[in-house]
Every structure is written in C-alpha cells, then in structure tokens.
Coordinates of N, CA and C in Angstrom, one line a residue:
M1 N 39.1 26.0 -35.3 CA 39.3 26.7 -36.6 C 40.7 26.2 -37.4
E2 N 40.6 25.8 -38.7 CA 42.0 25.4 -39.3 C 42.5 26.4 -40.0
H3 N 43.9 26.5 -39.9 CA 44.7 27.5 -40.4 C 45.4 27.0 -41.4
F4 N 45.8 27.5 -42.7 CA 46.6 27.1 -43.7 C 47.8 28.0 -44.2
F5 N 48.9 27.3 -44.6 CA 50.1 28.0 -45.0 C 49.7 29.1 -46.0
E6 N 50.1 30.4 -45.9 CA 49.5 31.4 -46.5 C 50.7 32.0 -47.7
Y7 N 50.2 31.7 -49.0 CA 51.0 32.4 -50.2 C 50.2 32.6 -51.0
G8 N 50.8 33.5 -52.2 CA 49.8 34.0 -53.0 C 50.4 34.0 -54.5
Q9 N 49.7 34.5 -55.3 CA 50.2 34.5 -56.7 C 51.6 35.1 -56.9
K10 N 52.1 36.2 -56.2 CA 53.2 36.6 -56.4 C 54.4 35.5 -56.1
E11 N 54.1 34.7 -54.9 CA 55.2 33.7 -55.0 C 55.2 32.5 -56.0
T12 N 53.9 32.3 -56.5 CA 53.8 31.2 -57.2 C 54.4 31.6 -58.9
V13 N 53.9 32.7 -59.2 CA 54.7 33.1 -60.4 C 56.3 33.4 -60.3
W14 N 56.7 33.6 -59.0 CA 58.4 33.7 -58.8 C 58.8 32.3 -58.9
L15 N 58.1 31.3 -58.4 CA 58.6 29.9 -58.6 C 58.5 29.3 -59.9
K16 N 57.3 29.7 -60.5 CA 57.3 29.0 -61.9 C 58.4 29.6 -62.9
S17 N 58.5 30.9 -62.7 CA 59.6 31.6 -63.4 C 61.2 31.1 -63.4
R18 N 61.3 30.2 -62.2 CA 62.8 29.8 -61.9 C 63.0 28.4 -62.6
D19 N 61.8 27.7 -63.1 CA 62.2 26.4 -63.6 C 61.0 25.7 -64.4
K20 N 61.2 25.4 -65.6 CA 60.1 24.8 -66.4 C 59.4 23.6 -65.8
K21 N 60.2 22.7 -65.4 CA 59.6 21.6 -64.8 C 58.6 21.9 -63.6
L22 N 59.2 22.7 -62.7 CA 58.4 23.0 -61.7 C 57.1 23.7 -61.9
S23 N 57.4 24.8 -62.9 CA 56.2 25.4 -63.5 C 55.1 24.5 -63.8
A24 N 55.5 23.4 -64.7 CA 54.4 22.5 -65.0 C 53.7 21.7 -64.1
V25 N 54.5 21.5 -63.0 CA 53.8 20.6 -61.6 C 53.0 21.7 -61.0
I26 N 53.5 23.1 -60.9 CA 52.5 23.9 -60.2 C 51.2 24.0 -61.0
D27 N 51.4 24.1 -62.3 CA 50.0 24.2 -63.4 C 49.2 23.0 -63.1
Q28 N 49.7 21.7 -63.0 CA 49.3 20.4 -63.0 C 48.5 20.4 -61.7
V29 N 49.3 20.6 -60.5 CA 48.8 20.5 -59.1 C 47.7 21.6 -58.6
G30 N 47.9 22.8 -59.1 CA 47.1 23.8 -58.5 C 47.6 24.3 -57.4
P31 N 46.7 25.0 -56.5 CA 46.9 25.7 -55.3 C 47.0 24.3 -54.1
I32 N 47.8 24.5 -53.2 CA 48.0 23.7 -52.2 C 47.4 24.1 -50.8
Y33 N 46.8 23.5 -50.2 CA 46.1 23.9 -48.9 C 46.9 23.1 -47.8
R34 N 48.0 23.5 -47.2 CA 48.5 22.9 -46.3 C 48.2 23.4 -44.9
K35 N 47.7 22.7 -43.9 CA 47.5 23.1 -42.7 C 48.7 23.4 -41.9
I36 N 48.6 24.2 -41.3 CA 49.4 24.7 -40.1 C 49.1 24.7 -38.6
I37 N 49.9 24.7 -37.8 CA 49.5 24.8 -36.4 C 50.2 26.0 -35.8
P38 N 49.3 27.3 -35.6 CA 50.0 28.3 -35.3 C 50.8 28.4 -33.8
D39 N 50.1 27.5 -32.9 CA 50.6 27.5 -31.6 C 52.0 26.6 -31.7
L40 N 53.0 27.3 -31.1 CA 54.3 26.8 -31.3 C 54.3 25.3 -30.4
F41 N 54.0 25.4 -29.2 CA 54.1 24.2 -28.3 C 53.4 23.3 -29.0
A42 N 52.2 23.3 -29.5 CA 51.3 22.2 -30.1 C 52.0 21.8 -31.2
A43 N 52.6 22.7 -32.1 CA 53.3 22.5 -33.4 C 54.6 21.5 -32.9
L44 N 55.3 21.9 -32.1 CA 56.3 21.1 -31.4 C 56.2 19.8 -31.1
V45 N 55.0 19.4 -30.3 CA 54.7 18.2 -30.0 C 54.1 17.3 -31.2
H46 N 53.4 18.1 -32.2 CA 52.9 17.4 -33.3 C 54.2 16.9 -34.2
S47 N 55.2 17.8 -34.1 CA 56.4 17.4 -35.0 C 57.2 16.3 -34.3
I48 N 57.1 16.1 -33.1 CA 57.8 14.9 -32.4 C 56.9 13.7 -32.6
V49 N 55.7 13.9 -32.5 CA 54.8 12.8 -32.6 C 55.0 12.1 -34.1
G50 N 55.3 13.1 -35.2 CA 55.4 12.7 -36.5 C 56.7 12.3 -36.9
Q51 N 57.8 12.3 -36.1 CA 59.0 11.7 -36.4 C 59.2 10.3 -36.9
Q52 N 59.6 10.1 -38.2 CA 60.0 8.7 -38.6 C 58.6 8.0 -38.7
I53 N 57.3 8.3 -39.0 CA 56.5 7.6 -39.4 C 55.5 8.3 -40.4
S54 N 54.9 7.7 -41.3 CA 54.1 8.2 -42.2 C 53.1 9.3 -41.9
T55 N 52.8 10.3 -42.8 CA 52.0 11.3 -42.6 C 50.6 10.8 -42.1
K56 N 50.1 9.7 -42.7 CA 48.7 9.2 -42.5 C 48.9 8.5 -40.7
A57 N 49.8 7.9 -40.5 CA 50.0 7.3 -38.9 C 50.2 8.6 -38.1
Q58 N 50.8 9.6 -38.6 CA 50.8 10.9 -37.5 C 49.9 11.5 -37.3
E59 N 48.7 11.7 -38.3 CA 47.5 12.0 -38.2 C 46.6 11.3 -37.4
T60 N 46.8 10.1 -37.5 CA 46.0 9.0 -36.6 C 46.4 9.3 -35.2
V61 N 47.6 9.2 -35.1 CA 48.1 9.4 -33.7 C 47.8 10.9 -33.0
W62 N 47.8 12.0 -33.9 CA 47.5 13.1 -33.3 C 46.1 13.3 -33.1
Q63 N 45.2 12.8 -33.8 CA 43.8 12.6 -33.5 C 43.6 12.1 -32.3
R64 N 44.0 10.8 -32.0 CA 44.1 10.2 -30.6 C 44.5 11.2 -29.8
F65 N 45.7 11.8 -29.9 CA 46.3 12.6 -28.8 C 45.4 13.8 -28.4
R66 N 44.7 14.4 -29.4 CA 43.8 15.6 -29.2 C 42.8 15.1 -28.6
Q67 N 42.4 14.0 -28.6 CA 41.0 13.5 -27.9 C 41.3 13.3 -26.6
T68 N 42.6 12.8 -26.3 CA 43.0 12.3 -24.9 C 43.6 13.5 -24.1
C69 N 44.1 14.3 -24.7 CA 44.8 15.6 -24.1 C 43.8 16.7 -24.2
Q70 N 43.4 17.0 -23.2 CA 42.3 18.2 -23.1 C 43.0 19.4 -23.0
D71 N 44.2 19.6 -22.5 CA 45.0 20.8 -22.4 C 46.2 20.5 -22.9
L72 N 46.5 21.0 -24.0 CA 47.6 21.2 -24.9 C 48.5 22.2 -24.6
S73 N 49.0 22.0 -23.4 CA 50.1 23.1 -22.8 C 50.9 22.2 -22.1
P74 N 52.2 22.8 -21.7 CA 53.2 22.2 -20.9 C 52.6 21.5 -19.7
H75 N 51.9 22.3 -19.1 CA 51.3 21.9 -17.7 C 50.5 20.6 -18.0
G76 N 49.5 20.9 -19.1 CA 48.6 19.7 -19.4 C 49.2 18.6 -19.8
I77 N 50.5 18.5 -20.6 CA 51.0 17.3 -21.0 C 51.7 16.9 -19.7
L78 N 52.3 17.4 -18.9 CA 53.0 17.1 -17.7 C 52.1 16.4 -16.8
S79 N 50.7 16.7 -16.7 CA 49.8 16.1 -15.8 C 49.4 14.7 -16.5
M80 N 49.8 14.4 -17.6 CA 49.3 13.2 -17.9 C 50.4 12.0 -17.6
E81 N 49.9 10.8 -17.5 CA 50.7 9.7 -17.4 C 51.4 9.2 -18.4
D82 N 52.7 8.9 -18.4 CA 53.3 8.5 -19.7 C 52.9 7.2 -20.3
E83 N 52.1 6.4 -19.6 CA 51.6 5.2 -20.0 C 50.1 5.5 -20.8
E84 N 49.6 6.6 -20.4 CA 48.3 7.0 -21.1 C 48.8 7.5 -22.3
L85 N 49.9 8.4 -22.7 CA 50.3 8.7 -23.9 C 51.0 7.7 -24.8
Q86 N 51.5 6.7 -24.2 CA 51.9 5.2 -24.9 C 50.8 4.6 -25.5
S87 N 49.7 4.6 -24.8 CA 48.5 3.8 -25.3 C 47.9 4.6 -26.4
I88 N 48.1 5.5 -26.8 CA 47.6 6.3 -28.1 C 48.6 6.1 -29.2
G89 N 49.6 5.5 -28.9 CA 50.7 5.2 -30.2 C 52.0 6.1 -30.3
I90 N 52.2 6.7 -29.0 CA 53.4 7.6 -28.9 C 54.6 6.6 -28.3
S91 N 55.4 6.3 -29.0 CA 56.6 5.6 -28.7 C 57.1 6.2 -27.1
F92 N 57.7 5.2 -26.5 CA 58.2 5.6 -25.0 C 59.3 6.7 -25.4
R93 N 60.1 6.7 -26.0 CA 61.2 7.8 -26.3 C 60.5 9.0 -26.8
K94 N 59.3 8.9 -27.7 CA 58.8 10.4 -27.9 C 58.2 11.0 -26.8
V95 N 57.6 9.9 -26.0 CA 56.6 10.4 -24.8 C 57.9 11.3 -24.0
N96 N 59.2 10.7 -23.8 CA 60.2 11.1 -22.9 C 60.6 12.7 -23.6
Y97 N 60.9 12.8 -24.8 CA 61.2 14.0 -25.6 C 60.2 15.1 -25.3
I98 N 58.7 14.7 -25.4 CA 57.6 15.7 -25.3 C 57.6 16.1 -23.8
K99 N 57.8 15.2 -22.8 CA 57.8 15.7 -21.6 C 59.1 16.5 -21.3
R100 N 60.2 16.0 -21.7 CA 61.2 16.9 -21.4 C 61.1 18.3 -22.1
A101 N 60.5 18.5 -23.1 CA 60.3 19.8 -23.7 C 59.3 20.6 -23.0
A102 N 58.2 19.8 -22.5 CA 57.1 20.4 -21.9 C 57.8 21.0 -20.5
E103 N 58.5 20.3 -19.7 CA 59.2 20.7 -18.5 C 60.1 22.0 -18.6
K104 N 61.0 22.1 -19.8 CA 61.7 23.0 -20.1 C 61.0 24.3 -20.4
I105 N 60.0 24.1 -21.0 CA 59.1 25.4 -21.4 C 58.3 25.8 -20.3
G106 N 57.6 24.8 -19.7 CA 56.8 25.3 -18.7 C 57.5 25.9 -17.4
N107 N 58.9 25.5 -17.1 CA 59.6 26.3 -15.9 C 60.2 27.5 -16.5
G108 N 60.2 27.9 -17.8 CA 61.0 29.0 -18.5 C 62.3 28.7 -18.8
E109 N 62.8 27.7 -18.7 CA 64.1 27.4 -19.0 C 64.3 27.5 -20.6
F110 N 63.3 27.2 -21.5 CA 63.3 27.5 -22.9 C 62.0 28.3 -23.3
D111 N 62.4 29.6 -23.8 CA 61.3 30.5 -24.3 C 60.8 30.2 -25.6
I112 N 59.8 29.4 -25.9 CA 59.4 29.0 -27.2 C 58.9 30.3 -27.9
D113 N 58.2 31.2 -27.4 CA 57.9 32.2 -27.8 C 58.8 33.2 -28.6
A114 N 60.2 33.2 -28.1 CA 61.1 34.0 -28.4 C 61.7 33.5 -29.8
L115 N 61.3 32.3 -30.1 CA 61.8 31.8 -31.4 C 61.2 32.8 -32.5
R116 N 60.1 33.3 -32.5 CA 59.6 34.0 -33.6 C 60.4 35.3 -34.0
D117 N 61.1 35.6 -33.0 CA 61.9 36.9 -33.5 C 63.3 36.4 -33.8
M118 N 63.7 35.2 -34.0 CA 65.0 34.7 -34.2 C 65.2 34.4 -35.7
D119 N 66.4 34.6 -36.3 CA 66.4 34.2 -37.8 C 66.5 32.6 -37.7
D120 N 66.5 32.2 -39.0 CA 66.2 30.5 -39.2 C 67.4 29.8 -38.5
A121 N 68.4 30.2 -38.7 CA 69.6 29.5 -38.0 C 69.6 29.5 -36.6
E122 N 69.3 30.6 -36.0 CA 69.1 30.6 -34.4 C 67.9 29.9 -34.0
V123 N 66.7 29.7 -34.6 CA 65.6 29.0 -34.4 C 66.0 27.7 -34.5
A124 N 66.9 27.2 -35.5 CA 67.3 25.6 -35.6 C 68.1 25.6 -34.4
R125 N 69.0 26.3 -33.9 CA 70.1 26.1 -33.1 C 69.3 25.9 -31.8
Q126 N 68.4 26.8 -31.4 CA 67.6 26.6 -30.2 C 66.9 25.4 -30.1
L127 N 66.0 25.2 -31.1 CA 65.1 24.0 -31.0 C 66.1 22.7 -30.9
S128 N 67.1 22.8 -31.7 CA 68.1 21.6 -31.6 C 68.4 21.3 -30.0
S129 N 68.5 22.2 -29.3 CA 68.8 22.2 -28.0 C 67.9 21.1 -27.1
L130 N 66.9 20.9 -27.6 CA 65.8 20.1 -27.0 C 66.1 18.6 -27.3
D131 N 65.9 17.9 -26.3 CA 66.1 16.5 -26.7 C 65.0 16.1 -27.8
G132 N 65.4 15.1 -28.8 CA 64.6 14.6 -29.7 C 64.2 15.6 -31.0
I133 N 65.0 17.0 -31.0 CA 64.7 17.7 -32.1 C 66.1 18.0 -32.8
G134 N 65.8 17.8 -34.1 CA 67.0 17.8 -35.1 C 66.6 18.8 -36.0
R135 N 67.5 18.9 -37.0 CA 67.2 19.9 -38.1 C 65.8 19.7 -38.8
W136 N 65.4 18.4 -39.1 CA 64.1 18.1 -39.8 C 63.0 18.7 -39.0
S137 N 62.8 18.3 -37.8 CA 61.7 18.9 -36.9 C 61.8 20.6 -36.8
A138 N 62.9 21.0 -36.7 CA 63.1 22.4 -36.5 C 62.5 23.0 -37.9
E139 N 62.9 22.3 -39.2 CA 62.5 22.9 -40.4 C 60.9 22.8 -40.3
M140 N 60.5 21.8 -39.9 CA 59.3 21.4 -40.0 C 58.2 22.5 -39.1
L141 N 58.8 23.0 -38.0 CA 58.0 24.0 -37.0 C 58.3 25.3 -37.8
M142 N 59.5 25.8 -38.5 CA 59.5 27.0 -39.1 C 58.5 27.1 -40.2
L143 N 58.3 25.8 -41.0 CA 57.3 26.1 -42.1 C 55.9 25.7 -41.6
F144 N 55.7 25.1 -41.0 CA 54.3 24.7 -40.5 C 53.6 25.1 -39.1
S145 N 54.4 26.1 -38.7 CA 53.8 26.6 -37.5 C 54.4 28.3 -37.6
M146 N 55.4 28.5 -38.1 CA 56.0 29.9 -38.2 C 55.7 30.5 -39.6
Q147 N 55.4 29.5 -40.5 CA 55.2 30.1 -41.8 C 56.3 30.6 -42.5
R148 N 57.4 30.3 -42.2 CA 58.8 30.7 -43.0 C 58.9 30.0 -44.2
P149 N 58.5 31.1 -45.3 CA 58.5 30.7 -46.5 C 59.7 30.2 -47.4
N150 N 60.8 30.4 -46.7 CA 62.3 30.2 -47.3 C 62.9 28.9 -46.8
I151 N 62.1 28.0 -46.3 CA 62.6 26.7 -45.7 C 62.3 25.6 -46.7
L152 N 63.4 24.9 -47.0 CA 63.2 23.6 -47.9 C 64.0 22.5 -47.2
S153 N 63.4 21.6 -46.8 CA 63.8 20.4 -45.8 C 64.3 19.4 -46.9
F154 N 65.6 19.6 -47.3 CA 66.1 18.7 -48.2 C 66.2 17.1 -47.6
D155 N 66.0 17.1 -46.2 CA 66.3 15.6 -45.6 C 65.0 15.0 -45.6
D156 N 63.9 15.9 -45.7 CA 62.4 15.1 -45.8 C 62.3 14.1 -47.1
L157 N 61.7 13.0 -46.7 CA 61.6 11.9 -47.6 C 60.8 12.0 -48.6
A158 N 59.5 12.9 -48.3 CA 58.7 13.1 -49.3 C 59.1 14.2 -50.2
I159 N 59.8 15.2 -49.7 CA 60.4 16.2 -50.9 C 61.3 15.4 -51.6
Q160 N 62.3 14.6 -51.2 CA 63.2 13.7 -51.9 C 62.4 13.0 -53.3
R161 N 61.5 12.4 -52.5 CA 60.6 11.5 -53.7 C 59.9 12.4 -54.7
G162 N 59.4 13.6 -54.3 CA 58.8 14.6 -55.3 C 59.8 15.0 -56.2
L163 N 61.0 15.3 -55.9 CA 62.0 15.8 -56.7 C 62.4 14.6 -57.7
R164 N 62.7 13.6 -57.2 CA 63.0 12.6 -58.1 C 61.8 12.4 -59.1
M165 N 60.8 12.5 -58.9 CA 59.7 12.1 -59.9 C 59.7 13.4 -60.8
V166 N 60.0 14.5 -60.3 CA 60.0 15.6 -61.2 C 61.3 15.7 -62.1
Y167 N 62.2 15.6 -61.6 CA 63.6 15.5 -62.4 C 64.1 14.3 -62.8
R168 N 63.6 13.2 -62.9 CA 64.1 11.9 -63.5 C 64.7 11.7 -64.7

C-alpha cells in the first residue's frame, strides 16, 4: 500500500497567502502527491541509497533493492552479503553505512522509534550520529517518513533549482 505526505486546504491557503509567486506556482501545479515511507528503518535505508544520485537513479536502485531484500529490517539487511547489495547498484560506502546503521538499530544501541517523540533539532542530532547521515538525510527522513511539515531542506539541489526558477 502506498502512503502519501498529508496536507490539506488549510496548509495550501496559508502558503499561498505568504507569497504571490508561490501562490501562482501552487495554482499552476495543483496538489502534489509525494510518496512517503512510514517505516523509519526503511526510510533511513532509502535515504542512504538516494544520497548524491538523481531521484530516477534512486528509484531504480530502490526497486532492485526491494526485489532483492525480502526482509527490510536490521536483521534482514545484516543477513545479506555486501556484494549482493553492491550488485544492485549500492556503492561500497553506502553498503557500509546501511550495515552499520542496521547493527546499531538491531542491537538496541540506536533507538530509531524514539525519534518520533523528539523535536526536529534532536532528531537531526541523533540521526547525524549514524555514519553517513548528515543534515540533508535527517531532513528527508523528517519530511518523508515522519511527515513533519515545517522542514525545508535548503541544501536540497532540487529545491534550490525550483526556487531559482520561481524567483529569477
């Protein structure tokens, strides 16, 4: 079952009232249906897979990953060979990041579910303690897994390009 980021008329009206150019873009584009991954561990792995590659490349690798990995849990990831993960397009470094995160989450050293009860700054701080997770990845998890509406990733290249197009 697919899940989408939830927002409504109230949020749209508020955004439109703040800026004429943004309002025009919202009217032109219409509603956006952005898929989310409610499972925090799956979203973490998805975020690592997508670092510094295009959205299209990320989705291709993610589809291969989902076909290959039957158990998307820390235990399931740790049971896979590094070479198997690399063969579907995940770099050596990213495989290491994913495996280290799976170890810490699997052995209880990192409580991923506790993130839901933390404020944004603490979530970012905690996630950044994992190898390979920086501010961008933390923001992507807060947006597209935890559905936190007040996150705007200024370091995201797609957002920067979009803002340049609107405000040139």
